mmCIF file of C-alpha atoms in Angstrom:
data_model
loop_
_atom_site.group_PDB
_atom_site.id
_atom_site.type_symbol
_atom_site.label_atom_id
_atom_site.label_comp_id
_atom_site.label_asym_id
_atom_site.label_seq_id
_atom_site.Cartn_x
_atom_site.Cartn_y
_atom_site.Cartn_z
ATOM 1 C CA MET G 4 8.046 -12.296 -32.387
ATOM 2 C CA GLU G 5 5.681 -10.190 -30.254
ATOM 3 C CA GLU G 6 6.443 -10.250 -26.542
ATOM 4 C CA LYS G 7 3.724 -11.776 -24.377
ATOM 5 C CA THR G 8 1.875 -9.393 -22.070
ATOM 6 C CA HIS G 9 0.903 -10.462 -18.577
ATOM 7 C CA ARG G 10 -2.446 -9.587 -17.012
ATOM 8 C CA THR G 11 -1.327 -7.725 -13.905
ATOM 9 C CA ILE G 12 -2.963 -6.743 -10.622
ATOM 10 C CA VAL G 13 -1.171 -4.504 -8.102
ATOM 11 C CA TYR G 14 -1.742 -5.074 -4.373
ATOM 12 C CA ILE G 15 -0.818 -2.058 -2.219
ATOM 13 C CA ASP G 16 -0.376 -2.104 1.540
ATOM 14 C CA GLY G 17 -1.364 1.555 1.969
ATOM 15 C CA PHE G 18 0.343 2.203 5.302
ATOM 16 C CA ASN G 19 3.509 0.396 4.226
ATOM 17 C CA LEU G 20 3.626 2.580 1.118
ATOM 18 C CA TYR G 21 2.946 5.763 3.094
ATOM 19 C CA TYR G 22 5.481 5.220 5.874
ATOM 20 C CA GLY G 23 8.089 3.680 3.579
ATOM 21 C CA ALA G 24 8.008 6.086 0.630
ATOM 22 C CA LEU G 25 5.669 9.064 1.130
ATOM 23 C CA LYS G 26 5.790 10.393 4.687
ATOM 24 C CA GLY G 27 7.828 13.584 4.894
ATOM 25 C CA THR G 28 7.765 14.102 1.108
ATOM 26 C CA ARG G 29 5.737 16.359 -1.194
ATOM 27 C CA TRP G 30 4.383 13.375 -3.112
ATOM 28 C CA LYS G 31 1.520 12.147 -0.895
ATOM 29 C CA TRP G 32 -1.169 13.216 -3.418
ATOM 30 C CA LEU G 33 -0.249 10.133 -5.412
ATOM 31 C CA ASN G 34 -1.986 8.718 -8.481
ATOM 32 C CA PRO G 35 -1.282 4.957 -8.292
ATOM 33 C CA GLU G 36 -2.453 4.352 -11.864
ATOM 34 C CA VAL G 37 0.184 6.700 -13.264
ATOM 35 C CA LEU G 38 2.856 5.450 -10.858
ATOM 36 C CA PHE G 39 2.500 1.815 -11.859
ATOM 37 C CA THR G 40 2.314 2.695 -15.526
ATOM 38 C CA HIS G 41 5.779 4.227 -15.030
ATOM 39 C CA LEU G 42 7.010 1.387 -12.841
ATOM 40 C CA LEU G 43 5.900 -1.646 -14.839
ATOM 41 C CA GLY G 44 7.104 -2.541 -18.304
ATOM 42 C CA LYS G 45 5.127 -2.902 -21.494
ATOM 43 C CA GLN G 46 4.898 -6.629 -20.806
ATOM 44 C CA ASN G 47 2.512 -5.864 -17.920
ATOM 45 C CA SER G 48 -1.093 -5.160 -18.869
ATOM 46 C CA LEU G 49 -2.408 -3.383 -15.776
ATOM 47 C CA LEU G 50 -5.946 -4.552 -14.955
ATOM 48 C CA LYS G 51 -6.553 -3.327 -11.429
ATOM 49 C CA ILE G 52 -4.934 -1.774 -8.366
ATOM 50 C CA LYS G 53 -6.159 -3.026 -4.982
ATOM 51 C CA TYR G 54 -5.368 -0.552 -2.217
ATOM 52 C CA PHE G 55 -5.576 -1.861 1.365
ATOM 53 C CA THR G 56 -5.892 0.666 4.179
ATOM 54 C CA ALA G 57 -7.899 1.609 7.285
ATOM 55 C CA ASN G 58 -9.609 4.824 8.326
ATOM 56 C CA LEU G 59 -7.398 6.874 10.619
ATOM 57 C CA GLN G 60 -8.648 8.151 13.947
ATOM 58 C CA PRO G 61 -7.943 11.721 15.097
ATOM 59 C CA LYS G 62 -5.275 12.026 17.771
ATOM 60 C CA ALA G 63 -3.897 14.866 19.874
ATOM 61 C CA SER G 64 -0.611 15.062 17.961
ATOM 62 C CA ASP G 65 -2.377 15.320 14.572
ATOM 63 C CA PRO G 66 -6.121 16.014 14.974
ATOM 64 C CA THR G 67 -6.793 16.436 11.225
ATOM 65 C CA ALA G 68 -4.905 13.412 9.845
ATOM 66 C CA HIS G 69 -8.154 11.516 9.279
ATOM 67 C CA LEU G 70 -9.569 14.429 7.249
ATOM 68 C CA ARG G 71 -6.555 14.520 4.931
ATOM 69 C CA GLN G 72 -6.697 10.761 4.478
ATOM 70 C CA ASN G 73 -10.438 10.886 3.747
ATOM 71 C CA THR G 74 -9.875 13.591 1.128
ATOM 72 C CA TYR G 75 -7.205 11.489 -0.563
ATOM 73 C CA LEU G 76 -9.317 8.325 -0.593
ATOM 74 C CA ARG G 77 -12.266 10.240 -2.066
ATOM 75 C CA ALA G 78 -9.928 11.574 -4.762
ATOM 76 C CA LEU G 79 -8.858 8.022 -5.624
ATOM 77 C CA LYS G 80 -12.481 6.836 -5.823
ATOM 78 C CA THR G 81 -13.404 9.710 -8.111
ATOM 79 C CA HIS G 82 -10.359 10.047 -10.339
ATOM 80 C CA CYS G 83 -8.793 6.577 -10.514
ATOM 81 C CA PRO G 84 -11.273 3.977 -11.845
ATOM 82 C CA MET G 85 -8.653 1.218 -11.743
ATOM 83 C CA VAL G 86 -8.199 1.580 -7.972
ATOM 84 C CA GLU G 87 -10.269 -0.552 -5.573
ATOM 85 C CA LEU G 88 -10.246 0.409 -1.889
ATOM 86 C CA HIS G 89 -10.358 -2.321 0.763
ATOM 87 C CA TYR G 90 -10.588 -1.432 4.445
ATOM 88 C CA GLY G 91 -9.287 -2.919 7.653
ATOM 89 C CA HIS G 92 -9.743 -1.046 10.935
ATOM 90 C CA PHE G 93 -7.876 0.656 13.777
ATOM 91 C CA LEU G 94 -7.937 -0.417 17.412
ATOM 92 C CA ARG G 95 -7.022 2.077 20.119
ATOM 93 C CA HIS G 96 -6.654 0.653 23.582
ATOM 94 C CA ARG G 97 -4.815 1.194 26.850
ATOM 95 C CA VAL G 98 -2.041 -1.275 27.677
ATOM 96 C CA ALA G 99 0.346 -1.633 30.623
ATOM 97 C CA LEU G 100 4.023 -2.001 29.666
ATOM 98 C CA GLU G 101 7.206 -2.588 31.638
ATOM 99 C CA HIS G 102 8.899 0.750 32.354
ATOM 100 C CA ALA G 103 12.480 1.032 31.049
ATOM 101 C CA ASN G 104 13.439 3.394 33.892
ATOM 102 C CA PRO G 105 11.532 2.336 37.010
ATOM 103 C CA PRO G 106 9.935 3.332 39.255
ATOM 104 C CA PRO G 107 7.122 2.775 38.516
ATOM 105 C CA ALA G 108 7.612 -0.795 37.385
ATOM 106 C CA ARG G 109 4.890 -0.494 34.751
ATOM 107 C CA VAL G 110 3.328 2.386 32.825
ATOM 108 C CA GLU G 111 0.046 2.623 30.911
ATOM 109 C CA VAL G 112 0.135 3.833 27.294
ATOM 110 C CA TRP G 113 -2.297 4.152 24.406
ATOM 111 C CA ARG G 114 -1.613 1.679 21.604
ATOM 112 C CA ASN G 115 -2.939 2.283 18.095
ATOM 113 C CA GLU G 116 -2.988 -0.851 15.963
ATOM 114 C CA GLU G 117 -4.039 -1.156 12.348
ATOM 115 C CA LYS G 118 -5.777 -4.484 11.816
ATOM 116 C CA GLY G 119 -6.789 -6.356 8.711
ATOM 117 C CA SER G 120 -4.910 -4.777 5.819
ATOM 118 C CA ASP G 121 -2.169 -7.406 5.589
ATOM 119 C CA VAL G 122 -4.679 -10.237 6.029
ATOM 120 C CA ASN G 123 -7.017 -8.755 3.438
ATOM 121 C CA LEU G 124 -4.148 -8.300 0.990
ATOM 122 C CA ALA G 125 -3.003 -11.893 1.425
ATOM 123 C CA LEU G 126 -6.539 -13.248 0.974
ATOM 124 C CA HIS G 127 -7.164 -11.229 -2.192
ATOM 125 C CA LEU G 128 -3.770 -12.249 -3.585
ATOM 126 C CA LEU G 129 -4.539 -15.937 -3.045
ATOM 127 C CA ASN G 130 -8.178 -15.811 -4.111
ATOM 128 C CA ASP G 131 -7.400 -13.908 -7.311
ATOM 129 C CA ALA G 132 -4.730 -16.482 -8.133
ATOM 130 C CA TRP G 133 -7.236 -19.336 -7.748
ATOM 131 C CA LEU G 134 -9.750 -17.408 -9.881
ATOM 132 C CA ASP G 135 -7.025 -16.944 -12.519
ATOM 133 C CA ALA G 136 -7.657 -13.200 -12.390
ATOM 134 C CA TYR G 137 -4.017 -12.376 -13.157
ATOM 135 C CA ASP G 138 -0.834 -13.726 -14.673
ATOM 136 C CA CYS G 139 1.340 -11.400 -12.578
ATOM 137 C CA ALA G 140 0.749 -10.006 -9.081
ATOM 138 C CA VAL G 141 2.736 -6.967 -7.954
ATOM 139 C CA VAL G 142 2.872 -6.655 -4.161
ATOM 140 C CA VAL G 143 3.698 -3.233 -2.726
ATOM 141 C CA SER G 144 4.819 -3.933 0.820
ATOM 142 C CA ASN G 145 7.782 -4.959 2.918
ATOM 143 C CA ASP G 146 5.753 -6.897 5.482
ATOM 144 C CA SER G 147 7.313 -10.327 5.925
ATOM 145 C CA ASP G 148 3.969 -11.639 7.245
ATOM 146 C CA LEU G 149 2.902 -11.839 3.578
ATOM 147 C CA ALA G 150 5.613 -14.379 2.744
ATOM 148 C CA GLU G 151 3.422 -17.455 3.157
ATOM 149 C CA SER G 152 0.761 -16.117 0.765
ATOM 150 C CA LEU G 153 3.474 -15.430 -1.840
ATOM 151 C CA ARG G 154 4.862 -18.942 -1.354
ATOM 152 C CA MET G 155 1.433 -20.482 -1.890
ATOM 153 C CA VAL G 156 0.778 -18.446 -5.035
ATOM 154 C CA LYS G 157 4.075 -19.675 -6.495
ATOM 155 C CA ALA G 158 3.660 -23.294 -5.378
ATOM 156 C CA GLN G 159 -0.011 -23.808 -6.199
ATOM 157 C CA ASN G 160 -0.740 -21.396 -9.052
ATOM 158 C CA ARG G 161 2.665 -20.721 -10.628
ATOM 159 C CA LYS G 162 1.944 -17.034 -11.104
ATOM 160 C CA LEU G 163 4.562 -14.355 -11.647
ATOM 161 C CA ILE G 164 5.177 -12.198 -8.584
ATOM 162 C CA GLY G 165 6.657 -8.711 -8.592
ATOM 163 C CA LEU G 166 7.763 -7.037 -5.385
ATOM 164 C CA VAL G 167 7.936 -3.273 -4.792
ATOM 165 C CA THR G 168 9.614 -2.221 -1.547
ATOM 166 C CA PRO G 169 8.483 1.248 -0.421
ATOM 167 C CA GLY G 170 11.580 3.237 0.511
ATOM 168 C CA ALA G 171 14.109 1.010 -1.303
ATOM 169 C CA PRO G 172 17.066 0.991 -1.676
ATOM 170 C CA LYS G 173 17.500 2.817 1.655
ATOM 171 C CA ARG G 174 14.965 0.431 3.155
ATOM 172 C CA LYS G 175 16.158 -3.142 2.713
ATOM 173 C CA THR G 176 13.803 -5.573 0.997
ATOM 174 C CA SER G 177 12.550 -8.396 3.217
ATOM 175 C CA GLN G 178 14.422 -11.576 2.346
ATOM 176 C CA GLN G 179 11.348 -13.625 3.297
ATOM 177 C CA LEU G 180 9.393 -11.871 0.522
ATOM 178 C CA LYS G 181 12.234 -11.594 -1.961
ATOM 179 C CA GLN G 182 12.763 -15.363 -2.181
ATOM 180 C CA TYR G 183 9.370 -15.740 -3.907
ATOM 181 C CA ALA G 184 9.614 -12.750 -6.262
ATOM 182 C CA ASP G 185 10.314 -13.026 -9.988
ATOM 183 C CA PHE G 186 11.358 -9.380 -10.020
ATOM 184 C CA VAL G 187 11.927 -6.578 -7.512
ATOM 185 C CA LYS G 188 11.556 -2.890 -8.405
ATOM 186 C CA PRO G 189 12.200 0.327 -6.463
ATOM 187 C CA ILE G 190 9.987 3.421 -6.595
ATOM 188 C CA ARG G 191 12.173 6.256 -7.897
ATOM 189 C CA THR G 192 11.647 9.840 -6.723
ATOM 190 C CA TRP G 193 11.009 11.013 -10.282
ATOM 191 C CA MET G 194 8.188 8.473 -10.542
ATOM 192 C CA LEU G 195 6.486 9.893 -7.445
ATOM 193 C CA ARG G 196 6.991 13.448 -8.659
ATOM 194 C CA SER G 197 5.472 12.727 -12.060
ATOM 195 C CA SER G 198 2.576 10.632 -10.681
ATOM 196 C CA GLN G 199 0.578 13.230 -8.768
ATOM 197 C CA LEU G 200 -3.170 13.756 -8.897
ATOM 198 C CA PRO G 201 -4.426 17.145 -10.121
ATOM 199 C CA ASN G 202 -4.456 19.648 -7.251
ATOM 200 C CA SER G 203 -8.205 19.974 -7.844
ATOM 201 C CA ILE G 204 -9.996 16.838 -8.991
ATOM 202 C CA PRO G 205 -12.010 17.722 -12.137
ATOM 203 C CA LYS G 206 -15.811 18.003 -11.748
ATOM 204 C CA THR G 207 -15.602 17.736 -7.934
ATOM 205 C CA LYS G 208 -14.919 19.959 -4.935
ATOM 206 C CA ILE G 209 -12.027 17.715 -3.892
ATOM 207 C CA HIS G 210 -8.634 19.376 -3.733
ATOM 208 C CA ARG G 211 -5.242 18.584 -2.314
ATOM 209 C CA PRO G 212 -5.027 19.443 1.421
ATOM 210 C CA ASP G 213 -3.012 22.606 2.027
ATOM 211 C CA SER G 214 -0.724 20.924 4.563
ATOM 212 C CA TRP G 215 0.307 18.317 2.009
#
């Protein structure tokens, strides 16, 4: 008897993936289409990869980070037709915090906050479930704020949910997310290594940043 295949959409929290699995490695020039072909079984028919991120702002400690990110996102747009990019935004503002070693009692710092990616991911996950766009959703994040959207997908739409924790097993999977998952998979180093974009994207002037 032929095994049933599940229409599958992958939902990636881009910053969670980067800081959990890619930062400090040689595998940042990642091709998500190849990665999730390796990661998911033959029972998953991959339809789409939704990648949620926000445009970085230059900062004194890394003034070219936004240029590297922009190059990577352009590479995804050009080379990976299955990948859809969805943007939140960054807020940079001055805040006063209690000083751990007074005086002074309070100190002003710059706070950079990424806004919208987790909300956008949750909304797409729920909306796609109601539209019956998938049989299986694979969520790439370890953000426990997504737990309620996973619960609703299971309770109201009875979809399969896969969970990929960036940085596992060293990084522990959120129990709030895990309780709603039908399966949990780690990203192995060999998968990252064998899922890289070409150093130069064919028919473009886009190439992997030298510092990556």
